[in-house]
Structure formats: C-alpha cells, structure tokens
Short mmCIF file of N, CA, C and O and ligand atoms in Angstrom, two decimals:
data_model
loop_
_atom_site.label_atom_id
_atom_site.label_comp_id
_atom_site.label_asym_id
_atom_site.label_seq_id
_atom_site.Cartn_x
_atom_site.Cartn_y
_atom_site.Cartn_z
N MET A 28 0.84 -1.56 -0.09
CA MET A 28 -0.18 -0.14 0.11
C MET A 28 0.87 1.38 0.05
O MET A 28 1.66 1.52 0.68
N SER A 29 0.71 2.16 -0.97
CA SER A 29 1.46 2.99 -1.10
C SER A 29 1.37 4.02 0.10
O SER A 29 0.32 4.01 0.59
N LEU A 30 2.24 5.26 -0.13
CA LEU A 30 1.81 6.30 1.73
C LEU A 30 0.27 7.56 0.78
O LEU A 30 -0.03 6.79 2.18
N LEU A 31 0.29 7.61 -0.03
CA LEU A 31 -0.55 8.17 -0.62
C LEU A 31 -1.93 7.37 -0.56
O LEU A 31 -2.86 7.71 0.54
N ASP A 32 -2.03 5.92 -0.63
CA ASP A 32 -3.38 5.15 -0.39
C ASP A 32 -3.51 5.10 1.47
O ASP A 32 -4.79 5.70 1.62
N LYS A 33 -2.49 4.87 2.15
CA LYS A 33 -2.79 4.50 3.76
C LYS A 33 -3.18 6.06 3.89
O LYS A 33 -4.26 6.33 4.83
N SER A 34 -3.01 7.64 3.71
CA SER A 34 -3.67 8.41 4.15
C SER A 34 -4.60 8.96 3.74
O SER A 34 -5.36 9.70 4.37
N LEU A 35 -4.68 8.50 2.68
CA LEU A 35 -6.10 8.81 2.20
C LEU A 35 -7.10 8.01 3.33
O LEU A 35 -7.95 8.41 3.20
N ARG A 36 -6.83 6.51 3.14
CA ARG A 36 -7.61 5.56 4.10
C ARG A 36 -7.86 6.53 5.29
O ARG A 36 -8.90 5.65 6.14
N ILE A 37 -7.02 6.61 6.28
CA ILE A 37 -7.17 7.19 7.33
C ILE A 37 -7.76 8.54 7.16
O ILE A 37 -8.63 8.39 8.19
N ALA A 38 -7.60 9.38 6.21
CA ALA A 38 -8.63 10.83 6.50
C ALA A 38 -10.07 9.95 6.06
O ALA A 38 -10.70 10.86 7.15
N ALA A 39 -9.82 9.29 4.88
CA ALA A 39 -11.47 8.95 5.52
C ALA A 39 -12.26 8.19 6.42
O ALA A 39 -13.54 8.20 6.50
N VAL A 40 -11.63 7.39 7.13
CA VAL A 40 -12.14 6.83 8.40
C VAL A 40 -11.76 7.97 9.67
O VAL A 40 -13.34 8.30 9.67
N ALA A 41 -11.19 9.03 9.24
CA ALA A 41 -11.63 10.48 10.13
C ALA A 41 -12.73 10.90 9.93
O ALA A 41 -13.65 10.57 10.57
N ALA A 42 -12.81 11.12 8.29
CA ALA A 42 -14.35 11.72 7.96
C ALA A 42 -15.50 10.95 8.86
O ALA A 42 -16.70 11.42 8.80
N LEU A 43 -15.56 10.02 8.24
CA LEU A 43 -16.70 8.87 8.80
C LEU A 43 -16.84 8.98 10.41
O LEU A 43 -17.92 8.97 10.95
N ALA A 44 -15.37 8.85 11.19
CA ALA A 44 -16.13 9.30 12.11
C ALA A 44 -16.67 10.34 12.84
O ALA A 44 -17.59 10.28 13.67
N LEU A 45 -15.72 11.30 12.48
CA LEU A 45 -16.49 12.93 12.77
C LEU A 45 -18.33 12.75 12.23
O LEU A 45 -18.64 13.76 13.09
N MET A 46 -18.67 12.08 11.21
CA MET A 46 -19.96 12.22 10.98
C MET A 46 -20.31 11.60 12.02
O MET A 46 -21.78 12.09 11.91
N ALA A 47 -20.38 10.00 11.73
CA ALA A 47 -21.22 9.46 13.33
C ALA A 47 -21.04 10.48 14.65
O ALA A 47 -22.46 10.57 15.43
N SER A 48 -19.48 11.07 15.15
CA SER A 48 -20.27 11.85 16.21
C SER A 48 -20.80 12.86 16.24
O SER A 48 -21.69 12.89 16.74
N GLY A 49 -20.97 13.51 14.42
CA GLY A 49 -21.76 14.61 14.68
C GLY A 49 -23.50 14.08 14.28
O GLY A 49 -24.15 14.78 15.22
N LEU A 50 -23.43 13.13 13.99
CA LEU A 50 -24.59 12.28 14.03
C LEU A 50 -25.36 11.93 15.92
O LEU A 50 -26.26 12.33 15.73
N ALA A 51 -24.51 11.54 16.31
CA ALA A 51 -24.75 11.37 17.28
C ALA A 51 -25.12 12.45 18.15
O ALA A 51 -25.85 12.42 19.61
N ALA A 52 -23.84 13.30 18.17
CA ALA A 52 -24.20 14.75 19.01
C ALA A 52 -26.10 15.46 18.50
O ALA A 52 -26.40 15.40 19.88
N THR A 53 -26.19 15.23 16.80
CA THR A 53 -27.46 15.88 16.63
C THR A 53 -28.67 14.46 17.61
O THR A 53 -29.56 15.46 18.34
N ALA A 54 -28.66 13.60 17.69
CA ALA A 54 -29.58 12.42 18.06
C ALA A 54 -29.33 13.02 19.55
O ALA A 54 -30.80 12.95 20.34
N ARG A 55 -28.25 13.70 20.38
CA ARG A 55 -28.59 13.37 21.42
C ARG A 55 -29.81 14.84 21.70
O ARG A 55 -30.37 15.07 22.67
N ASP A 56 -28.56 15.55 21.32
CA ASP A 56 -29.57 16.93 21.30
C ASP A 56 -30.88 17.10 21.22
O ASP A 56 -31.64 18.11 22.31
N THR A 57 -31.43 16.29 20.25
CA THR A 57 -32.85 16.25 20.17
C THR A 57 -33.74 15.77 21.30
O THR A 57 -34.74 16.25 21.86
N VAL A 58 -32.85 14.23 21.93
CA VAL A 58 -33.64 14.06 23.17
C VAL A 58 -33.97 14.49 23.97
O VAL A 58 -34.79 15.39 24.45
N THR A 59 -32.56 15.43 24.48
CA THR A 59 -32.27 16.28 25.35
C THR A 59 -33.49 17.50 25.26
O THR A 59 -34.27 17.80 26.74
N GLU A 60 -33.56 18.00 24.41
CA GLU A 60 -34.65 19.15 24.33
C GLU A 60 -36.07 18.34 24.34
O GLU A 60 -36.62 19.01 24.72
N ARG A 61 -36.20 17.33 23.80
CA ARG A 61 -37.32 16.59 24.25
C ARG A 61 -38.33 16.62 25.46
O ARG A 61 -38.75 17.19 25.84
N LEU A 62 -36.41 16.01 26.28
CA LEU A 62 -36.84 16.35 27.86
C LEU A 62 -37.54 17.87 28.25
O LEU A 62 -37.97 17.71 29.29
N ASP A 63 -36.15 18.37 28.46
CA ASP A 63 -37.00 20.04 28.83
C ASP A 63 -37.70 20.95 27.96
O ASP A 63 -37.95 21.79 29.33
N ASP A 64 -37.74 20.37 27.00
CA ASP A 64 -39.09 21.13 26.49
C ASP A 64 -40.77 20.18 27.00
O ASP A 64 -41.90 20.85 25.68
N ARG A 65 -40.95 19.19 27.72
CA ARG A 65 -41.93 18.55 27.92
C ARG A 65 -42.72 19.53 28.71
O ARG A 65 -43.68 19.33 29.19
N ARG A 66 -42.91 20.61 28.68
CA ARG A 66 -43.73 21.52 29.59
C ARG A 66 -44.79 22.20 28.17
O ARG A 66 -44.65 22.79 27.70
N MET A 67 -46.02 21.43 28.59
CA MET A 67 -46.95 21.34 27.76
C MET A 67 -48.19 22.31 27.46
O MET A 67 -49.03 22.78 26.69
N PHE A 68 -47.83 23.58 29.04
CA PHE A 68 -48.84 25.00 29.36
C PHE A 68 -48.17 26.22 29.64
O PHE A 68 -46.75 25.50 30.38
N GLY A 69 -47.88 27.17 29.79
CA GLY A 69 -47.45 27.95 29.60
C GLY A 69 -47.16 27.46 31.48
O GLY A 69 -46.01 28.23 32.25
N SER A 70 -48.41 27.47 32.61
CA SER A 70 -48.70 27.30 33.64
C SER A 70 -49.49 26.78 34.35
O SER A 70 -50.54 25.86 33.46
N GLY A 71 -49.19 26.32 35.55
CA GLY A 71 -50.42 25.24 36.72
C GLY A 71 -51.78 26.02 35.95
O GLY A 71 -52.57 25.09 35.31
N ARG A 72 -52.15 27.53 35.79
CA ARG A 72 -53.30 28.23 35.71
C ARG A 72 -53.96 27.77 34.41
O ARG A 72 -55.13 27.20 34.01
N GLU A 73 -52.71 27.70 33.24
CA GLU A 73 -53.10 26.94 32.34
C GLU A 73 -53.84 26.64 31.71
O GLU A 73 -54.36 26.16 31.55
N ALA A 74 -53.29 25.26 32.95
CA ALA A 74 -53.10 23.84 32.33
C ALA A 74 -55.04 23.51 32.93
O ALA A 74 -55.46 22.80 32.91
N PHE A 75 -55.00 23.83 34.65
CA PHE A 75 -55.78 23.66 35.52
C PHE A 75 -57.60 24.58 34.38
O PHE A 75 -58.35 23.50 33.84
N THR A 76 -56.80 25.73 33.62
CA THR A 76 -58.10 26.33 32.68
C THR A 76 -58.50 25.12 31.44
O THR A 76 -59.64 24.64 30.97
N LYS A 77 -57.33 24.86 31.09
CA LYS A 77 -57.33 23.97 29.69
C LYS A 77 -57.86 22.76 30.09
O LYS A 77 -58.46 21.62 29.15
N THR A 78 -58.19 22.16 30.71
CA THR A 78 -57.85 21.05 31.24
C THR A 78 -58.68 20.50 32.34
O THR A 78 -59.89 19.56 31.89
N CYS A 79 -58.73 20.92 33.52
CA CYS A 79 -60.63 20.35 34.37
C CYS A 79 -60.95 21.58 34.94
O CYS A 79 -62.16 21.60 35.17
N ALA A 80 -61.40 22.44 34.20
CA ALA A 80 -62.10 23.75 34.50
C ALA A 80 -63.40 23.61 33.87
O ALA A 80 -64.39 23.85 34.36
N ARG A 81 -62.95 22.83 33.00
CA ARG A 81 -64.96 22.73 32.09
C ARG A 81 -65.60 21.71 33.01
O ARG A 81 -66.80 21.18 33.15
N CYS A 82 -64.59 20.92 33.70
CA CYS A 82 -65.83 19.88 35.11
C CYS A 82 -66.26 20.12 36.34
O CYS A 82 -65.87 19.76 36.83
N HIS A 83 -64.74 21.13 36.33
CA HIS A 83 -65.04 21.70 37.81
C HIS A 83 -64.57 23.03 38.19
O HIS A 83 -64.49 23.53 39.39
N THR A 84 -65.36 23.82 37.64
CA THR A 84 -66.32 25.78 38.03
C THR A 84 -66.83 25.99 38.32
O THR A 84 -67.21 26.73 39.28
N GLY A 85 -67.76 24.77 38.69
CA GLY A 85 -69.11 25.01 39.49
C GLY A 85 -70.09 25.53 38.52
O GLY A 85 -71.39 26.33 39.13
N LEU A 86 -69.79 25.98 37.14
CA LEU A 86 -70.55 26.00 36.38
C LEU A 86 -71.96 25.14 36.31
O LEU A 86 -71.97 24.08 36.66
N ASP A 87 -73.37 25.22 35.32
CA ASP A 87 -74.50 24.40 35.76
C ASP A 87 -74.18 23.30 34.93
O ASP A 87 -74.01 22.35 35.02
N SER A 88 -72.90 23.22 33.39
CA SER A 88 -72.81 22.42 33.11
C SER A 88 -71.46 21.64 33.14
O SER A 88 -70.94 20.68 32.46
N ALA A 89 -70.60 22.04 34.17
CA ALA A 89 -69.79 21.58 35.17
C ALA A 89 -70.63 20.03 35.75
O ALA A 89 -71.45 19.95 36.31
N VAL A 90 -69.45 19.09 35.48
CA VAL A 90 -70.45 17.41 35.84
C VAL A 90 -69.45 17.36 36.99
O VAL A 90 -70.08 16.15 38.28
N GLY A 91 -68.50 17.88 37.16
CA GLY A 91 -67.47 17.39 38.55
C GLY A 91 -67.55 19.09 40.14
O GLY A 91 -68.27 19.80 39.40
N PRO A 92 -67.43 18.22 40.93
CA PRO A 92 -67.40 18.97 42.14
C PRO A 92 -66.57 20.64 41.48
O PRO A 92 -65.52 20.62 41.54
N ASN A 93 -67.32 21.75 42.72
CA ASN A 93 -66.52 23.14 42.35
C ASN A 93 -64.67 23.07 43.39
O ASN A 93 -64.86 22.43 44.12
N LEU A 94 -64.09 23.07 42.86
CA LEU A 94 -62.78 22.40 43.00
C LEU A 94 -62.55 23.57 43.85
O LEU A 94 -61.07 23.75 45.04
N PHE A 95 -62.82 24.85 43.95
CA PHE A 95 -62.26 26.37 44.73
C PHE A 95 -62.48 26.00 46.04
O PHE A 95 -62.30 27.21 46.26
N GLN A 96 -63.81 25.91 45.48
CA GLN A 96 -64.56 25.66 47.33
C GLN A 96 -64.42 24.72 48.74
O GLN A 96 -64.84 24.81 49.45
N LYS A 97 -63.41 23.58 47.92
CA LYS A 97 -62.80 23.04 49.32
C LYS A 97 -61.06 23.05 49.11
O LYS A 97 -60.69 23.89 48.54
N GLU A 98 -60.79 22.90 50.58
CA GLU A 98 -59.28 22.80 50.73
C GLU A 98 -58.52 21.49 49.98
O GLU A 98 -59.10 20.43 50.82
N TYR A 99 -58.25 21.92 49.39
CA TYR A 99 -57.48 20.04 48.92
C TYR A 99 -55.54 20.52 49.35
O TYR A 99 -55.19 21.28 49.00
N ASP A 100 -55.10 19.08 49.78
CA ASP A 100 -53.91 19.39 49.49
C ASP A 100 -53.26 18.28 48.19
O ASP A 100 -54.10 18.88 47.20
N PRO A 101 -52.07 19.29 47.43
CA PRO A 101 -51.64 19.42 46.57
C PRO A 101 -52.03 17.81 45.50
O PRO A 101 -51.79 17.38 44.36
N GLU A 102 -51.48 17.17 46.74
CA GLU A 102 -50.90 15.62 45.97
C GLU A 102 -51.51 15.41 46.14
O GLU A 102 -51.91 13.87 45.16
N VAL A 103 -53.36 15.10 47.17
CA VAL A 103 -55.01 14.73 46.52
C VAL A 103 -54.90 15.14 45.53
O VAL A 103 -55.40 14.32 44.30
N LEU A 104 -54.92 16.29 45.07
CA LEU A 104 -54.81 16.82 43.47
C LEU A 104 -54.33 16.38 42.83
O LEU A 104 -55.04 15.57 41.18
N LYS A 105 -52.99 15.88 43.17
CA LYS A 105 -52.05 15.36 41.67
C LYS A 105 -52.68 13.65 41.73
O LYS A 105 -52.52 13.16 40.70
N TYR A 106 -53.40 13.19 42.66
CA TYR A 106 -53.52 11.75 42.15
C TYR A 106 -54.68 11.49 41.59
O TYR A 106 -54.58 10.75 41.18
N PHE A 107 -55.85 12.37 42.02
CA PHE A 107 -56.68 12.05 41.36
C PHE A 107 -56.63 12.43 39.95
O PHE A 107 -57.10 12.34 38.81
N ALA A 108 -56.01 13.38 39.10
CA ALA A 108 -55.53 13.98 37.84
C ALA A 108 -54.79 12.96 37.26
O ALA A 108 -55.29 12.70 36.02
N ARG A 109 -53.60 12.43 38.31
CA ARG A 109 -52.28 10.92 37.30
C ARG A 109 -53.85 9.23 37.07
O ARG A 109 -53.78 8.37 36.27
N HIS A 110 -55.16 9.49 38.24
CA HIS A 110 -55.75 8.52 38.48
C HIS A 110 -56.99 8.24 37.87
O HIS A 110 -57.82 6.95 37.39
N GLY A 111 -57.74 9.48 37.75
CA GLY A 111 -59.17 9.73 37.76
C GLY A 111 -60.13 9.29 38.56
O GLY A 111 -59.20 8.59 39.37
N PHE A 112 -61.07 9.17 38.43
CA PHE A 112 -61.84 8.79 39.62
C PHE A 112 -63.31 9.00 38.75
O PHE A 112 -63.90 10.17 38.52
N GLY A 113 -63.98 7.59 38.72
CA GLY A 113 -65.14 8.02 38.74
C GLY A 113 -65.73 8.40 36.89
O GLY A 113 -65.24 7.72 36.36
N PRO A 114 -66.54 8.63 36.89
CA PRO A 114 -66.25 9.61 35.26
C PRO A 114 -65.20 10.33 34.74
O PRO A 114 -65.37 10.21 33.69
N MET A 115 -64.50 10.80 36.16
CA MET A 115 -63.16 11.00 35.38
C MET A 115 -61.87 10.76 34.73
O MET A 115 -61.52 9.29 35.63
N PRO A 116 -61.93 11.31 33.53
CA PRO A 116 -60.70 10.51 33.37
C PRO A 116 -59.18 10.54 33.60
O PRO A 116 -58.93 11.88 34.40
N ALA A 117 -58.07 9.37 33.78
CA ALA A 117 -56.94 10.20 34.81
C ALA A 117 -56.78 10.58 33.60
O ALA A 117 -56.45 11.14 32.40
N PHE A 118 -54.91 11.34 33.69
CA PHE A 118 -54.46 12.39 32.67
C PHE A 118 -52.59 12.15 32.79
O PHE A 118 -52.39 12.26 34.39
N THR A 119 -52.25 11.52 31.39
CA THR A 119 -51.53 10.61 31.74
C THR A 119 -50.01 11.71 31.68
O THR A 119 -50.97 12.90 31.41
N GLU A 120 -48.97 11.44 31.96
CA GLU A 120 -47.72 12.56 31.55
C GLU A 120 -47.55 12.90 29.98
O GLU A 120 -46.70 13.97 30.00
N SER A 121 -48.09 12.53 28.99
CA SER A 121 -48.58 12.63 27.88
C SER A 121 -48.72 13.59 27.88
O SER A 121 -49.83 14.41 26.59
N MET A 122 -50.22 14.05 28.83
CA MET A 122 -50.97 14.76 28.73
C MET A 122 -50.66 16.64 29.72
O MET A 122 -50.71 17.62 29.54
N ILE A 123 -50.45 16.36 30.68
CA ILE A 123 -50.11 17.06 31.78
C ILE A 123 -48.73 16.49 32.20
O ILE A 123 -48.76 15.79 33.01
N ASP A 124 -47.74 17.30 32.15
CA ASP A 124 -46.41 16.60 32.16
C ASP A 124 -46.47 17.31 34.15
O ASP A 124 -47.06 17.79 34.69
N ASN A 125 -45.15 16.11 34.80
CA ASN A 125 -45.07 16.34 36.01
C ASN A 125 -45.33 18.10 36.78
O ASN A 125 -45.50 18.61 37.58
N ALA A 126 -44.16 18.93 35.79
CA ALA A 126 -43.64 19.91 36.60
C ALA A 126 -44.84 20.64 36.68
O ALA A 126 -45.60 21.56 36.98
N THR A 127 -45.85 20.90 35.19
CA THR A 127 -47.29 21.37 35.54
C THR A 127 -48.12 21.13 35.93
O THR A 127 -48.73 22.09 36.37
N LEU A 128 -48.21 19.79 36.52
CA LEU A 128 -48.86 19.39 37.13
C LEU A 128 -49.00 20.21 38.65
O LEU A 128 -49.89 19.71 39.69
N ASP A 129 -47.13 20.38 39.23
CA ASP A 129 -47.44 19.95 40.17
C ASP A 129 -47.85 21.88 40.82
O ASP A 129 -48.39 22.50 41.72
N GLU A 130 -47.53 22.79 39.51
CA GLU A 130 -48.56 23.62 39.95
C GLU A 130 -49.40 23.89 39.55
O GLU A 130 -50.14 25.16 40.27
N LEU A 131 -50.01 22.88 38.68
CA LEU A 131 -51.55 23.25 38.39
C LEU A 131 -52.00 22.91 40.01
O LEU A 131 -53.24 23.24 40.55
N ALA A 132 -51.70 21.61 40.88
CA ALA A 132 -51.76 21.34 42.32
C ALA A 132 -51.35 22.53 42.97
O ALA A 132 -52.80 23.26 43.60
N ALA A 133 -50.74 23.04 42.99
CA ALA A 133 -50.22 23.88 44.10
C ALA A 133 -51.82 25.07 43.78
O ALA A 133 -52.06 25.82 44.46
N TYR A 134 -51.58 25.41 42.40
CA TYR A 134 -52.72 26.41 42.16
C TYR A 134 -54.06 26.27 42.79
O TYR A 134 -54.24 27.49 42.92
N VAL A 135 -54.83 24.83 42.03
CA VAL A 135 -56.02 24.85 42.88
C VAL A 135 -56.05 25.04 44.78
O VAL A 135 -56.84 25.49 45.01
N ALA A 136 -55.05 24.18 44.94
CA ALA A 136 -55.02 24.13 46.52
C ALA A 136 -55.09 25.49 47.55
O ALA A 136 -55.58 26.45 48.11
N ARG A 137 -54.34 26.19 46.48
CA ARG A 137 -54.58 28.28 46.91
C ARG A 137 -55.44 28.45 46.50
O ARG A 137 -56.14 29.17 47.78
N GLN A 138 -56.26 27.88 45.40
CA GLN A 138 -58.26 28.77 45.51
C GLN A 138 -58.71 27.91 46.38
O GLN A 138 -59.17 28.86 47.17
N GLY A 139 -58.76 27.17 46.65
CA GLY A 139 -59.03 26.59 48.11
C GLY A 139 -58.89 27.06 49.41
O GLY A 139 -59.67 26.97 50.29
N LYS A 140 -57.93 27.77 49.48
CA LYS A 140 -57.83 27.99 50.83
C LYS A 140 -58.33 29.91 50.71
O LYS A 140 -57.21 30.45 51.73
N GLY A 141 -58.61 30.20 49.49
CA GLY A 141 -59.14 31.92 49.64
C GLY A 141 -58.14 32.43 48.98
O GLY A 141 -58.38 34.10 49.06
N GLU A 142 -57.30 32.13 48.83
CA GLU A 142 -56.21 33.46 47.76
C GLU A 142 -56.26 33.48 46.67
O GLU A 142 -57.02 32.74 46.20
N SER A 143 -55.88 34.82 46.39
CA SER A 143 -56.04 34.80 44.57
C SER A 143 -54.80 34.38 43.81
O SER A 143 -53.50 34.68 44.33
N ARG A 144 -54.41 33.82 43.27
CA ARG A 144 -53.52 33.30 42.56
C ARG A 144 -53.06 31.86 42.90
O ARG A 144 -52.23 32.42 43.84
C1 HEC B 24 -64.37 14.84 31.73
C2 HEC B 24 -64.88 16.27 33.82
C3 HEC B 24 -63.51 15.99 33.90
C4 HEC B 24 -62.08 16.53 34.00
C5 HEC B 24 -62.00 17.32 32.62
C6 HEC B 24 -61.82 16.46 35.29
N1 HEC B 24 -62.39 16.30 35.95
FE1 HEC B 24 -62.11 16.09 38.22
N2 HEC B 24 -64.17 14.97 38.62
C7 HEC B 24 -64.89 15.14 37.78
C8 HEC B 24 -66.00 14.43 38.56
C9 HEC B 24 -67.84 13.83 37.84
C10 HEC B 24 -65.64 13.70 39.40
C11 HEC B 24 -66.61 13.49 40.45
C12 HEC B 24 -66.79 12.12 40.32
C13 HEC B 24 -67.10 11.48 41.72
O1 HEC B 24 -67.49 11.75 42.93
O2 HEC B 24 -67.56 9.84 41.61
C14 HEC B 24 -63.93 14.87 39.63
C15 HEC B 24 -63.77 14.63 40.71
C16 HEC B 24 -61.79 15.04 41.35
C17 HEC B 24 -61.35 15.30 42.75
C18 HEC B 24 -62.26 14.98 43.64
C19 HEC B 24 -63.54 16.07 44.51
C20 HEC B 24 -63.70 15.42 45.46
O3 HEC B 24 -63.66 16.70 46.18
O4 HEC B 24 -64.79 14.44 45.83
C21 HEC B 24 -61.04 16.31 42.28
C22 HEC B 24 -59.49 16.39 43.51
C23 HEC B 24 -60.65 16.43 41.00
N3 HEC B 24 -61.70 15.85 40.32
C24 HEC B 24 -59.26 16.94 40.05
C25 HEC B 24 -59.00 16.76 38.86
C26 HEC B 24 -58.01 17.76 38.33
C27 HEC B 24 -56.93 18.12 38.78
C28 HEC B 24 -58.30 17.62 36.89
C29 HEC B 24 -57.43 18.16 35.87
C30 HEC B 24 -56.74 17.45 35.52
C31 HEC B 24 -59.86 17.53 36.21
N4 HEC B 24 -60.00 16.76 37.49
C32 HEC B 24 -60.28 16.75 35.18
C33 HEC B 24 -64.53 15.32 36.46
C34 HEC B 24 -63.82 15.68 36.09
#
C-alpha cells in the first residue's frame, strides 16, 4: 500500500468518525430538547383552565365538584389527576407533564384556601 493510499484511507476513516459523532450529537440534542421542553402549558393555572375547568368550575354545565370550594392537599389533587375518579378520566404524563401538574395542584390548593392566584 502506498503512503498516499494509506493517508487517504486514514482521512476517510477520520471523516466517517466525525460524521458519526456529529450524528450522535444531533440525536442527543434532540432527546435533551424533548425532555427539557416537555412543558405542555405555560403555567399550572393555564393547564387547569384548559383541562380541568370545564368539569370543575361550579358552572351548571360542570359535571364535577367545584374544586375551589374545598381545601385540597396538592398531593391529593395530583393523585386524582393521574388516576381519574369515577367518570373523571385519568390524565397521563403525556397529557400534563409533572412540572405543570405540580403548579396546577399548587394553584388549585391556593384557590381553595381563598387566596387569589
Ligand atoms: C370530564 C370531566 C372532568 C375533567 C376534565 C376533570 N374532572 Fe375531576 N372529577 C370529575 C367528576 C365527575 C368528579 C366526581 C367523581 C365522583 O364523585 O364520582 C371528579 C372529581 C375530582 C376530584 C375529587 C373531588 C372531591 O372532592 O370529591 C378531584 C380532586 C378532581 N376531580 C381533580 C381534577 C383535576 C385536577 C382535573 C384536571 C387535571 C380534573 N379533575 C379534570 C370530572 C372531571
């Protein structure tokens, strides 16, 4: 094998290795991005308004109890949200992410204690 052949081969292998690490980095970035951007709502309040309020605001059309009229422990609210209850559907992590659900539960719990926001 000539010296030129050999160095061409080394260059080709190096280029392939670079490409592969570039691809791996891209894949890694995508995964990180997905994990970090899993906030599905701007705030817990927004999530409540969009997912729970239609059934829990005390309107005539609401099928569930008004959640603002009782004092709930945030953990209890999260449990009901994740597991559902009777006619109430369960809300999985793909519907409400954990961080948002924490905020949602804190928001509802504050309302029940008569605090605004
Ligand atoms: C499709 C309507 C519907 C949606 C949407 C809904 N719920 Fe419910 N929920 C109900 C109904 C109906 C009950 C009462 C079930 C029963 O008493 O058998 C209930 C019960 C509850 C209870 C127990 C209340 C009590 O004091 O007994 C909690 C807490 C609760 N829901 C939280 C939530 C949260 C948080 C969300 C949003 C993530 C949510 N619900 C979304 C219908 C709904």
